[in-house]
Coordinates of C-alpha atoms in Angstrom, one line a residue:
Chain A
X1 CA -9.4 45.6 19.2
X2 CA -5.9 45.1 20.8
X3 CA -4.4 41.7 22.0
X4 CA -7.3 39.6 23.0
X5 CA -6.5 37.1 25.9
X6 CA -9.9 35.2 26.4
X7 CA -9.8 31.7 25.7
X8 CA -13.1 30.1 24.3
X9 CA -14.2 27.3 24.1
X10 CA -14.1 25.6 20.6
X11 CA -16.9 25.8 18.8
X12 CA -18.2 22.8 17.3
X13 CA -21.0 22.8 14.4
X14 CA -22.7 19.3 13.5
X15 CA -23.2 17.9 10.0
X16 CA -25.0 14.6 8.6
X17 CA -24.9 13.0 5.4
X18 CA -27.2 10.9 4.4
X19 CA -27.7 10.8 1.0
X20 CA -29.9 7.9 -1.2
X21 CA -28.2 6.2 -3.9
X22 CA -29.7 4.1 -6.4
X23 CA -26.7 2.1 -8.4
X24 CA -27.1 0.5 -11.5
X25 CA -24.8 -2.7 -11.0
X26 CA -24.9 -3.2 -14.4
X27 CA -25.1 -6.5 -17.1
X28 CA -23.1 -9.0 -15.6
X29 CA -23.8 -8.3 -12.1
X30 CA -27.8 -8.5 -12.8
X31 CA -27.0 -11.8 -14.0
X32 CA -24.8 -13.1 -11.2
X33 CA -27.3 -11.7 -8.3
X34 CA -30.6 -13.3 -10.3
X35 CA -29.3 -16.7 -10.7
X36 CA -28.1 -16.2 -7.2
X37 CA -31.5 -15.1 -6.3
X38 CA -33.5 -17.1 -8.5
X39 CA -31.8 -20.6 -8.1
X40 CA -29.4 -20.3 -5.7
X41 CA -26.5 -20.8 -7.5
X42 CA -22.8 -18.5 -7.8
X43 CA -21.6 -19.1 -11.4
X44 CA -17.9 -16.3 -12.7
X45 CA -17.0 -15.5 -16.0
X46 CA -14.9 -16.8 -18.0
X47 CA -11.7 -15.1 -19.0
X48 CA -10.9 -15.9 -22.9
X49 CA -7.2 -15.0 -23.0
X50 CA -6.4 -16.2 -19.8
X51 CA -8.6 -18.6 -18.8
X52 CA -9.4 -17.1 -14.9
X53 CA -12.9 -17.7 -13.8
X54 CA -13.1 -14.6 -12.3
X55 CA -15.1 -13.9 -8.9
X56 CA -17.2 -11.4 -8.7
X57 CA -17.5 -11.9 -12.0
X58 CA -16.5 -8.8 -14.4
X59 CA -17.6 -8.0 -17.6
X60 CA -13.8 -7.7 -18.5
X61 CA -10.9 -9.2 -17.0
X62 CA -8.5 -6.7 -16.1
X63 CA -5.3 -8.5 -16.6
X64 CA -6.1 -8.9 -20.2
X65 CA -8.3 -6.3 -20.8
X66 CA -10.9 -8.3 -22.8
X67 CA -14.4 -8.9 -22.5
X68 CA -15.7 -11.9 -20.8
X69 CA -18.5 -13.9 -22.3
X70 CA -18.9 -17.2 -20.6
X71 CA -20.7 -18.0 -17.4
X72 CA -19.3 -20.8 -15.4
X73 CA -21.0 -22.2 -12.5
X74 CA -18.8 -22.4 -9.3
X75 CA -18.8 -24.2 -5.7
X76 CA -21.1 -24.5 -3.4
X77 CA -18.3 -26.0 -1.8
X78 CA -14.8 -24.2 -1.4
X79 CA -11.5 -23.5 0.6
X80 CA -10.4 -20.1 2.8
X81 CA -7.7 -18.0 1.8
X82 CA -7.6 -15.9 4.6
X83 CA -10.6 -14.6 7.3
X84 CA -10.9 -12.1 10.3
X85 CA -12.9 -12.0 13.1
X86 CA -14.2 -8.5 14.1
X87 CA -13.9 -8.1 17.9
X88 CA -14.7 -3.9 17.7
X89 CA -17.8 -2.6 17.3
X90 CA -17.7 0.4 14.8
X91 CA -20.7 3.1 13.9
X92 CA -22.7 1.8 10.7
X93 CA -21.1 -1.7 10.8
X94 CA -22.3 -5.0 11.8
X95 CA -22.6 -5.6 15.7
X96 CA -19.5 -7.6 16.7
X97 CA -18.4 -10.5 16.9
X98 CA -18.7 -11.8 12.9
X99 CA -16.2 -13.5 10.7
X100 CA -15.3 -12.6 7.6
X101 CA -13.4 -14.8 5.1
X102 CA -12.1 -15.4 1.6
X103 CA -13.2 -18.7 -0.1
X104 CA -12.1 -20.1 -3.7
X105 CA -15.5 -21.4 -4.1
X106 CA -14.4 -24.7 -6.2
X107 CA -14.0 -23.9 -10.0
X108 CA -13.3 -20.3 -9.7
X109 CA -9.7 -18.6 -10.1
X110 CA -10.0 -15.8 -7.4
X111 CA -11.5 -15.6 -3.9
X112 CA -14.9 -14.4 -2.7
X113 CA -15.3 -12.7 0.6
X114 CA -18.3 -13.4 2.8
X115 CA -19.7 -13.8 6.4
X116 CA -19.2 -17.1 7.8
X117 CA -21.6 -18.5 10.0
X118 CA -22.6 -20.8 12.7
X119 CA -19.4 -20.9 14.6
X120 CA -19.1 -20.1 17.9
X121 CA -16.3 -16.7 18.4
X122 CA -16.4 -15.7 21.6
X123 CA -12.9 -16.9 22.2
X124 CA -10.6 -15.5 19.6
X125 CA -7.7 -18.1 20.0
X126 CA -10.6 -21.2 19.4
X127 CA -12.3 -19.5 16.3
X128 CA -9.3 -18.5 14.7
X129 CA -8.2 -22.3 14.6
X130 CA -11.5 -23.7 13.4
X131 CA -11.0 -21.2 10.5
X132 CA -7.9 -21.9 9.4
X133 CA -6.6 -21.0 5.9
X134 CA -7.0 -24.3 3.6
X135 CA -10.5 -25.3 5.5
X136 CA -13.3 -26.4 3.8
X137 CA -16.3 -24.7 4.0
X138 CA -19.9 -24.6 1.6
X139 CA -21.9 -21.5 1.1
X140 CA -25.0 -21.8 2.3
X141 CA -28.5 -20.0 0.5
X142 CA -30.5 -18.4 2.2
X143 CA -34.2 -18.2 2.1
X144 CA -35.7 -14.5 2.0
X145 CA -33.0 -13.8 -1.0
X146 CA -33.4 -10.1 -2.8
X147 CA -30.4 -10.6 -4.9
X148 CA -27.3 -8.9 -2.6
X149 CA -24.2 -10.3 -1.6
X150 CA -25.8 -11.8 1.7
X151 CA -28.2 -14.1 -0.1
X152 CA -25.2 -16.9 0.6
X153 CA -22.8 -17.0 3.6
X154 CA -20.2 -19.3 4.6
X155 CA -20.4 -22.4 7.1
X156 CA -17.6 -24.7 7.9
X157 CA -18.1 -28.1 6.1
Chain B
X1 CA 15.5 14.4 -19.9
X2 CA 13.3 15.2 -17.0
X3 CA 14.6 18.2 -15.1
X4 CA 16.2 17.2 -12.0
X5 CA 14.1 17.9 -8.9
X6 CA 14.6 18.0 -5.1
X7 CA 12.7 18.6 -2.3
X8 CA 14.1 22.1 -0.7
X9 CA 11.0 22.7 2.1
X10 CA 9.0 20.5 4.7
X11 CA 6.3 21.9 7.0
X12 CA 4.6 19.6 9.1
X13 CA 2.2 20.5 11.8
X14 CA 1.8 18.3 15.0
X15 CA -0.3 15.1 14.7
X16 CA -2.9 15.2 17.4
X17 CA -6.5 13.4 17.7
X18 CA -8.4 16.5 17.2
X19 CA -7.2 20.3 16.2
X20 CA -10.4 22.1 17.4
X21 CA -8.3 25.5 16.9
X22 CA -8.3 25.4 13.2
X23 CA -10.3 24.7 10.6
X24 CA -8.6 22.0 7.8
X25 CA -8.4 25.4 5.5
X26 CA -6.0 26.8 8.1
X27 CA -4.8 23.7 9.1
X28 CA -3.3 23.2 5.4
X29 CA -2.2 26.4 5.4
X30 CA -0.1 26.2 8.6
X31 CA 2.1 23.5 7.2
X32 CA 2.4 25.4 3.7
X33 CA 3.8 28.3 5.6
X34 CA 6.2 26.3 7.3
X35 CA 7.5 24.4 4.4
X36 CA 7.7 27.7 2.4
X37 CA 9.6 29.1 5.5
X38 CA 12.1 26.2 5.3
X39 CA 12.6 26.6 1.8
X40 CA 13.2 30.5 2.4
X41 CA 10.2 31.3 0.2
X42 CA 7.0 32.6 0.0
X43 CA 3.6 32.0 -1.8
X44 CA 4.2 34.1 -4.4
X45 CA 7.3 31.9 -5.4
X46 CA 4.8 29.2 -6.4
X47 CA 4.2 28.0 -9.5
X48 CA 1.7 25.6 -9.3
X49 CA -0.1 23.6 -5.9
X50 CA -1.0 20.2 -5.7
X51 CA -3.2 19.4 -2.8
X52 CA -3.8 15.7 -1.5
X53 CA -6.8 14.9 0.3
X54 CA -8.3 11.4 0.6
X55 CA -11.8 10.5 0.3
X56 CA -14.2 13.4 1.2
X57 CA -16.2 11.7 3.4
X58 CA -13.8 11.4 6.3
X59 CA -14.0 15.4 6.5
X60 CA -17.8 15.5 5.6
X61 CA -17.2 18.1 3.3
X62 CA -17.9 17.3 -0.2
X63 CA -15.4 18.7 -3.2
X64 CA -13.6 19.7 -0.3
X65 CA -10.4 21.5 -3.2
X66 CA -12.6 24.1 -3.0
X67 CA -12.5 25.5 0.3
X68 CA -8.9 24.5 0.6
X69 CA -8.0 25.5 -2.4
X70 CA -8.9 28.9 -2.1
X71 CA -7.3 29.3 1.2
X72 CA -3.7 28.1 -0.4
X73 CA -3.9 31.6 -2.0
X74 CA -6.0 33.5 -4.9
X75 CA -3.5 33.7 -8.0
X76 CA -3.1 32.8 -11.8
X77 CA -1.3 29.5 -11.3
X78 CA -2.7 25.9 -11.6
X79 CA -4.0 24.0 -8.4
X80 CA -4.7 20.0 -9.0
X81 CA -6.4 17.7 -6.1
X82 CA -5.5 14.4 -6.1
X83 CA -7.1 11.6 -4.8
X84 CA -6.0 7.5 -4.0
X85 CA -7.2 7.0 -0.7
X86 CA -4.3 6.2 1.8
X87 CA -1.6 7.1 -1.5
X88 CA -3.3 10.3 -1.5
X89 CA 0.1 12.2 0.0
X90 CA 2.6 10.2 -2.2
X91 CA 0.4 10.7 -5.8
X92 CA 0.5 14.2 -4.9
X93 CA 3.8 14.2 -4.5
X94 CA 4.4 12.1 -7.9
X95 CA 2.3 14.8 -9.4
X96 CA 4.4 17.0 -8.2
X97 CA 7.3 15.9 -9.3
X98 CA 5.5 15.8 -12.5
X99 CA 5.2 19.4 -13.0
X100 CA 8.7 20.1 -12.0
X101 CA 11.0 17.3 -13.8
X102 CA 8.2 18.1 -17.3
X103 CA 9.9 21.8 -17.1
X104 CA 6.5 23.1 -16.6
X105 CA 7.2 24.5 -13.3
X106 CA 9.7 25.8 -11.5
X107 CA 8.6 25.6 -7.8
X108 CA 5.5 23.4 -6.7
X109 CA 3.9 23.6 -3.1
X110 CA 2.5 20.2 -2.5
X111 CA 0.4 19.8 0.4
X112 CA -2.0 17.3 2.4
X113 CA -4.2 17.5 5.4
X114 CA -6.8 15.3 7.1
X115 CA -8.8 15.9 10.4
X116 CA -9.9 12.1 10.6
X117 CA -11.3 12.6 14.0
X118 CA -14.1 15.2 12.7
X119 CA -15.6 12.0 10.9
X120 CA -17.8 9.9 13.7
X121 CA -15.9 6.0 13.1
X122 CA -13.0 6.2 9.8
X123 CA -14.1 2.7 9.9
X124 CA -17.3 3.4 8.5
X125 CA -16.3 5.7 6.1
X126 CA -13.2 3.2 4.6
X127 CA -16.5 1.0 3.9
X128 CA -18.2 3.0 1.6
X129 CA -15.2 3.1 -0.5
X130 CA -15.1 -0.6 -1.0
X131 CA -16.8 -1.9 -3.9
X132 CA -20.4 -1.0 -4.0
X133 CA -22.3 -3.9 -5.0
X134 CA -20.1 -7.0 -4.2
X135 CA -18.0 -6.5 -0.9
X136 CA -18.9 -3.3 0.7
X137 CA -21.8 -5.0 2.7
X138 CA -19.8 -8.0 4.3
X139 CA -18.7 -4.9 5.9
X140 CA -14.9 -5.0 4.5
X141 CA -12.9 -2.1 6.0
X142 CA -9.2 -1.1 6.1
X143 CA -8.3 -3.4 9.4
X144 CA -9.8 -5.9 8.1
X145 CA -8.2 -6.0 4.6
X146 CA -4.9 -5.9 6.6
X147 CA -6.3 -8.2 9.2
X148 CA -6.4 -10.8 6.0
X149 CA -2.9 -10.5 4.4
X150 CA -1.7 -10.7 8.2
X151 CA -3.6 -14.2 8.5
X152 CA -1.8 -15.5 5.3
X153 CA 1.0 -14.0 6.4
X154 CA 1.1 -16.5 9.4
X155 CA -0.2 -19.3 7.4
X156 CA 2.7 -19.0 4.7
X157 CA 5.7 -17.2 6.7
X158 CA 4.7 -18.4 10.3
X159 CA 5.0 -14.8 11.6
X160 CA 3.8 -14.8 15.1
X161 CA 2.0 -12.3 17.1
X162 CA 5.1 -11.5 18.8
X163 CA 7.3 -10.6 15.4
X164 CA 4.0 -8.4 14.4
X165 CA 4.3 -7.2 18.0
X166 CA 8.0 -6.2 17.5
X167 CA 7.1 -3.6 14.8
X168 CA 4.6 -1.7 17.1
X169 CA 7.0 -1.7 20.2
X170 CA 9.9 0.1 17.8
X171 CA 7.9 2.6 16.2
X172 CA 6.9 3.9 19.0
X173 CA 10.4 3.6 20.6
X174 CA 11.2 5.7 17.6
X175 CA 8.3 8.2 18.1
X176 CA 9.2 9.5 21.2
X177 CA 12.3 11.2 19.4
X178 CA 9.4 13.0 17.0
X179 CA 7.7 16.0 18.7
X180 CA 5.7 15.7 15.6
X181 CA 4.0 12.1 16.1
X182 CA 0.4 11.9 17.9
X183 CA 1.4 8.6 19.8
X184 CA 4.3 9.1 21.8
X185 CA 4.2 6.8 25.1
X186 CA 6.5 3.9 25.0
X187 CA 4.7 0.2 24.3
X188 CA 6.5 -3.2 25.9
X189 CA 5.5 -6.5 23.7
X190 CA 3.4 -7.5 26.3
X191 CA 1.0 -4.1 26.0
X192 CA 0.8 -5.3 22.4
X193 CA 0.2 -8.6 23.0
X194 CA -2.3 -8.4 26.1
X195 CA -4.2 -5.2 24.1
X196 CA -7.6 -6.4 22.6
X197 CA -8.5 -7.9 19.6
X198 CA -9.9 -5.2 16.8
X199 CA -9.8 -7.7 13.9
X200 CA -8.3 -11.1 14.2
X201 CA -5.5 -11.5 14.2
X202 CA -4.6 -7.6 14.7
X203 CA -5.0 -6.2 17.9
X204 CA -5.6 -2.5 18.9
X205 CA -1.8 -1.3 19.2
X206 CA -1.1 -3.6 16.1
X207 CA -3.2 -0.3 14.9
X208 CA -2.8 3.0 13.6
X209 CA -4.3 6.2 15.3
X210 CA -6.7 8.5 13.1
X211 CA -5.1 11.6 13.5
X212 CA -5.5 15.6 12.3
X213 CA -2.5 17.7 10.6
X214 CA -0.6 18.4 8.2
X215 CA 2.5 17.9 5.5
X216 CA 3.6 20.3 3.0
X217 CA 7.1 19.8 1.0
X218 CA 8.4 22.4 -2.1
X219 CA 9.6 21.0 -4.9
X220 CA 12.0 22.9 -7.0
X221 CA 14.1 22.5 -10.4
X222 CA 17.9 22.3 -10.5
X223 CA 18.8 25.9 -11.6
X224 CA 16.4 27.0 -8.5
X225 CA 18.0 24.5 -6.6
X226 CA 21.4 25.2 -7.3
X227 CA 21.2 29.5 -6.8
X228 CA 19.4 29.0 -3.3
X229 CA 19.6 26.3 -1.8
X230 CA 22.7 24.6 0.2
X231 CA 21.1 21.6 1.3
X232 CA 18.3 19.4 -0.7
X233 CA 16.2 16.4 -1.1
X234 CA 17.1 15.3 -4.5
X235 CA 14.0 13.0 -6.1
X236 CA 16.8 10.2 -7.4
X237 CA 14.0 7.6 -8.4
X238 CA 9.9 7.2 -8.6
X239 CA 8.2 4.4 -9.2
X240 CA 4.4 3.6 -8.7
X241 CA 1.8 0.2 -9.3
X242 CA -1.8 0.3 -9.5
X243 CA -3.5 -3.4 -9.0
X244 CA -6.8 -4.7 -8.2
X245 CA -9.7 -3.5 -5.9
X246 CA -10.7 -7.2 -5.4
X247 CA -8.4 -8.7 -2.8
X248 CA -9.3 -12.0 -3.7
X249 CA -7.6 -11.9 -7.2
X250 CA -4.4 -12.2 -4.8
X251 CA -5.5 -15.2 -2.8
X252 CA -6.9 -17.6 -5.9
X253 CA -5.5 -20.4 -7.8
X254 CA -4.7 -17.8 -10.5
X255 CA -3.8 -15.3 -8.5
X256 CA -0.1 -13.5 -10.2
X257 CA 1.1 -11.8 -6.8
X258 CA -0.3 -12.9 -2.9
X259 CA -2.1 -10.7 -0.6
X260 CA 0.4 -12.0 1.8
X261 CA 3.1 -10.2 0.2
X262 CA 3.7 -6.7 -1.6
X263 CA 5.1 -7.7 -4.7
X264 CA 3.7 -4.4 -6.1
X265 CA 5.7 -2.4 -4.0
X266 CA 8.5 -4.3 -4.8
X267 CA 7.6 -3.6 -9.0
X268 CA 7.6 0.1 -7.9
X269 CA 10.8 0.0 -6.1
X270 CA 12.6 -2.0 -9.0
X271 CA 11.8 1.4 -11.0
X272 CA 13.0 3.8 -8.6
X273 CA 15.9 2.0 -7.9
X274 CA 16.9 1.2 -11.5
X275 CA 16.7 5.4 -11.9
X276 CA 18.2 6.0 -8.7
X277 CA 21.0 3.3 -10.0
X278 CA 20.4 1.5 -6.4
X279 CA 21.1 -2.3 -6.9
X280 CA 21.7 -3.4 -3.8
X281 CA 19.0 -1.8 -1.7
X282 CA 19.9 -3.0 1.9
X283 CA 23.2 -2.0 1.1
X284 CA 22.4 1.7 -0.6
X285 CA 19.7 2.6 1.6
X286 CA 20.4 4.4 4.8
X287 CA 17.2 5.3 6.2
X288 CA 13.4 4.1 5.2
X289 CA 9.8 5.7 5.9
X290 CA 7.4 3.2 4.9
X291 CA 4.1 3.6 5.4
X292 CA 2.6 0.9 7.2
X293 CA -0.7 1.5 9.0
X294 CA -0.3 -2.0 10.9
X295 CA 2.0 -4.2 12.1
X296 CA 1.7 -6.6 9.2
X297 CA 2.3 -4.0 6.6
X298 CA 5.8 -3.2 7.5
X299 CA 6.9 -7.0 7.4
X300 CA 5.5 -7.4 3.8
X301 CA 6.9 -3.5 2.9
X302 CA 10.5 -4.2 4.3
X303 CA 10.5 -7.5 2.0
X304 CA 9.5 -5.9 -0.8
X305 CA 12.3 -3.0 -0.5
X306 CA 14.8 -5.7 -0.8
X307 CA 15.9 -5.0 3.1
X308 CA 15.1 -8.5 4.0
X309 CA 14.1 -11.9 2.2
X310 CA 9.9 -13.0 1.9
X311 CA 8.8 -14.5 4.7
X312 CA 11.9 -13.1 7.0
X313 CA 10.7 -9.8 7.7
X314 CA 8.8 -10.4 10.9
X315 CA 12.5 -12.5 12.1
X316 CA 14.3 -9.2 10.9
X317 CA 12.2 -7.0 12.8
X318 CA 12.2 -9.0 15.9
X319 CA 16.1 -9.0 15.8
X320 CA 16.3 -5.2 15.5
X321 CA 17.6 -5.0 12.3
X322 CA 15.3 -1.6 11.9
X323 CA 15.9 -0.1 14.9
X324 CA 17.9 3.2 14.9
X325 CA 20.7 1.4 15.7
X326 CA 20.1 -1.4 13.4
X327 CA 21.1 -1.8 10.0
X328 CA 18.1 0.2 8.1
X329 CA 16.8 2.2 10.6
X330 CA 12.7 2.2 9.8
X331 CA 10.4 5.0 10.2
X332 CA 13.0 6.9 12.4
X333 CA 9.7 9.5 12.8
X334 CA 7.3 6.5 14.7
X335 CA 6.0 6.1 11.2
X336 CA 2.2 5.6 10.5
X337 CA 1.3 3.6 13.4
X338 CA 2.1 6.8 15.6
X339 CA 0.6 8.8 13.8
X340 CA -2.2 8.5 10.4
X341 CA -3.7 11.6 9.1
X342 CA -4.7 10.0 6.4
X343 CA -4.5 12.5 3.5
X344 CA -1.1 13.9 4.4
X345 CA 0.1 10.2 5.8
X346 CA 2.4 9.7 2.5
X347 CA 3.5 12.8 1.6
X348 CA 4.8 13.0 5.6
X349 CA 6.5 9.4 5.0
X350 CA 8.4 11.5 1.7
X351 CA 8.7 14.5 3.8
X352 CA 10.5 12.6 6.8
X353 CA 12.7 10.9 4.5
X354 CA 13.7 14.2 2.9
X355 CA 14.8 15.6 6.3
X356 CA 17.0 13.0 7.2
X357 CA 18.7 13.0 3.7
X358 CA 18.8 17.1 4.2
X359 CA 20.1 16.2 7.8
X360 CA 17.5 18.7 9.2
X361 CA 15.5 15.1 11.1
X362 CA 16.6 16.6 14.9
X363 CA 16.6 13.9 17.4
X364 CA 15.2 11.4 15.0
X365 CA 18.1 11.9 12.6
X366 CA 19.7 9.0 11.4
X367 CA 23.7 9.7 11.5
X368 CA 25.0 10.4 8.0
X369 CA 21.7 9.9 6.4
X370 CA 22.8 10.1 2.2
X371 CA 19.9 7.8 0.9
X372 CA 16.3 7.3 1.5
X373 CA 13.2 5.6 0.6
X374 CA 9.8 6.6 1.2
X375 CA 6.7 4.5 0.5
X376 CA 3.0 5.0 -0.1
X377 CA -0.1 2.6 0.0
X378 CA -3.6 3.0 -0.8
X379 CA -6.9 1.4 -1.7
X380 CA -7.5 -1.9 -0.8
X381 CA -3.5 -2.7 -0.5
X382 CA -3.9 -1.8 -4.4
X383 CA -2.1 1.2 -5.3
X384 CA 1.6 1.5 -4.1
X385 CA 4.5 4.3 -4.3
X386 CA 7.9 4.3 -3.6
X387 CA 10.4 7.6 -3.7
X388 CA 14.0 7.4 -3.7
X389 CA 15.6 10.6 -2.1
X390 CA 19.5 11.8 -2.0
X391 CA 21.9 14.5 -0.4
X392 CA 23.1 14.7 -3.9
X393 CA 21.3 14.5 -7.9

């Protein structure tokens, strides 16, 4: 073959992953999502060096690099840190719009993100005021809870 | 000692939306052979490789090293992938530099590509690498973990839209001087302003691209350096931080540094500039490639390089003081928000900054370029890098 001049189209092939995972979250994490399930309450743990309730709790801080023991319950009230608002739908993600924030449910050291609910954001300028860092906000329990991270949301107080 | 180490090769390929002509194989291979071609080698001059690819799933092809791997060559030298998301470029590059300055090599080939556009929505993907059982499903992604340190950002510093704005507008002022860069046509503050909300409060050309290409540098030792080569990059300093996953650690009562700010970048530049011997940053510095995926990131990057004070980056950028003409002269290439293939993103930030202080940057080229910083960021704003390059060792 000699100097080819056709131009082709480029071929495109397809592929899909979709692949079941089964994860093991592990000691401290069955604890926090059963309480959460069972009685509707978020507790941390304890740091003993440094004191931080850490949230999501961890089975070792990782400033310190000890293991946690204690369970401390936390909230339900709390303040934001810092939220979005998602205005762009994207594949395999919630249809928009939804806010998402950081709260230091009351008692803990760190900040828990969540969906916050019941607020109206169609217009962006509005919602963004009504969820202002330093607000005040509770987390609200579901019913149907299976012991995830969506058991509670957010709600302005 | 560490060996001393400069950079005597870039190859980039141009960042477009899609390369249907070439497979990411070839499409790694096309910058290699350009950086070797720069450094007036070939493949068989290399010691060892270092390849840089972020997470597999944005090219859908799992243990990916392998395919790419074999096509940098079949030969009886070491090849190491490295792997920290949106770092990915600038940890190869420290690994790199780790072979060389350790004496263990001679001459590295490092080299990163990414064909983000092959994947159906990044978006999606950047989800599944947040953590599993707490955060991934409130549906986290990496505009949104920005979109957060923005909001403190205006709640502590009073940035405005308009300062946030400002950054966008320059770099792609800047990238029209880069034939390299995939977004190329000029932006006014009010395109910024009036474009759409993505994520509160960051709006679509507050945004980087998802682009395809390519970024290969050679690293060589000083003996190498010093029989072949008249110009070089010299590596002068190196610094890199590794912090938590959990973004919320940095927003807390007992939070030690603010999601607001990048004090971790500035704990990596205190090293690199305590090697390179740089103690007055704005001062020392002639030329900065930072890499800032939105607006927000460059305001809390240029803080913590030292070229302005916390909570005056967004003023500084609004006055001009990074234009080419201004006093540090940012992302001379458009930087990351013209252009993010995500793999090679941070190794093109080192490899920019290594053609202006080898004076080889074209139009972009910043007059009389000696000094440069390039920076790296990855994870969930969790693991930064910072290089410092010279015209001299």
């Amino acid at each position: 073959m000699g100097q080819d001049e056709r131009v082709e189209a480029p071929l495109i092939h397809s592929g899909e992953w979709n692949i079941h995972y089964d994860y093991a979250v592990g000691e401290t994490a069955t604890r926090f999502f059963s309480r959460l399930r069972d009685e509707g309450k978020i507790a941390g743990k304890r740091c003993p060096e440094c004191k931080a309730v850490l949230l999501p709790p961890r089975a070792y801080c990782e400033r310190c690099f000890v293991k946690t023991e204690e369970w401390v319950d936390v909230g339900p009230e709390g303040t934001i840190e810092a939220f979005t608002i998602v205005y762009e739908p994207f594949d395999g993600l919630p249809q928009p719009p939804y806010a998402v924030a950081y709260v230091t449910l009351d008692g803990a050291s760190t900040a828990m993100a969540n969906f916050v609910r019941g607020l109206d954001l169609s217009v962006p300028e509005v919602a963004a005021r009504e969820l202002a860092v330093g607000k005040r906000v509770e987390a609200v329990f579901i019913d149907a809870r299976k012991g995830t991270i969506t058991d509670f949301h957010y709600r302005l107080k | 000692m560490p060996v001393k180490t400069a950079i005597v090769g870039v190859g980039q390929t141009d960042y477009r939306f899609k390369r249907t002509d070439v497979t990411i194989q070839e499409l790694a291979v096309e910058a290699s052979l350009k950086a070797l071609e720069h450094a007036g080698m070939t493949m068989g001059d290399i010691d060892a490789i270092v390849l840089g690819i972020a997470p597999d799933a944005l090219l859908g092809i799992n243990a990916v090293d392998r395919w790419i791997g074999e096509a940098l060559g079949v030969a009886p030298r070491p090849l190491l992938r490295v792997n920290t998301g949106g770092t990915t470029g600038a940890a190869a590059a420290q690994a790199g530099y780790a072979h060389v300055a350790s004496g263990m090599a001679r001459r590295v080939l490092v080299v990163a590509a990414d064909k983000v556009s092959e994947s159906p929505d990044a978006q999606w993907v950047l989800n599944t690498a947040m953590d599993p059982i707490y955060e991934r499903s409130v549906a986290l992604n990496a505009i949104n973990m920005c979109s957060f340190q923005a909001v403190r950002q205006m709640d502590q510093y009073k940035v405005t839209e308009r300062q946030l704005a400002s950054v966008a507008v320059r770099s792609r002022k800047h990238a029209q001087l880069n034939p390299h860069a995939h977004l190329r046509a000029p932006i006014t503050l009010d395109d910024v302003l009036s474009s759409r909300y993505v994520c509160w409060p960051l709006k679509l050309l507050d945004c980087c691209p998802r682009s395809s290409g390519a970024c290969a540098v050679i690293m060589a030792a000083e003996p190498v350096v010093r029989a072949n080569h008249s110009r070089a990059a010299w590596i002068r300093g190196m610094g890199a931080t590794s912090n938590t996953i959990y973004m919320g650690d940095k927003m807390g009562p007992g939070r030690d540094v603010d999601h607001a700010d990048w004090d971790e970048l500035a704990m990596a530049a205190a090293r690199a500039y305590k090697q390179a011997g740089i103690t007055d940053p704005a001062r020392q510095i002639d030329v900065a490639e930072i890499y800032a995926p939105f607006t927000c990131t460059e305001i809390a990057a240029v803080e913590a390089l030292g070229f302005a004070k916390k909570g005056s980056g967004g003023l500084m950028s609004e006055q001009g003081m990074f234009d080419m003409n201004g006093a540090i002269p940012v992302n001379p290439s458009g930087g990351v928000l013209s252009a993010n293939p995500i793999s090679a993103t941070a190794l093109a930030r080192i490899a920019e900054a290594a053609l202006q202080v080898m004076g080889d940057a074209g139009p972009r080229q910043v007059p009389g370029a000696h000094q440069a910083v390039a920076t790296g960021i990855g994870g969930t704003l969790q693991f930064h890098t910072c290089m410092v390059l010279a015209s001299d060792a």
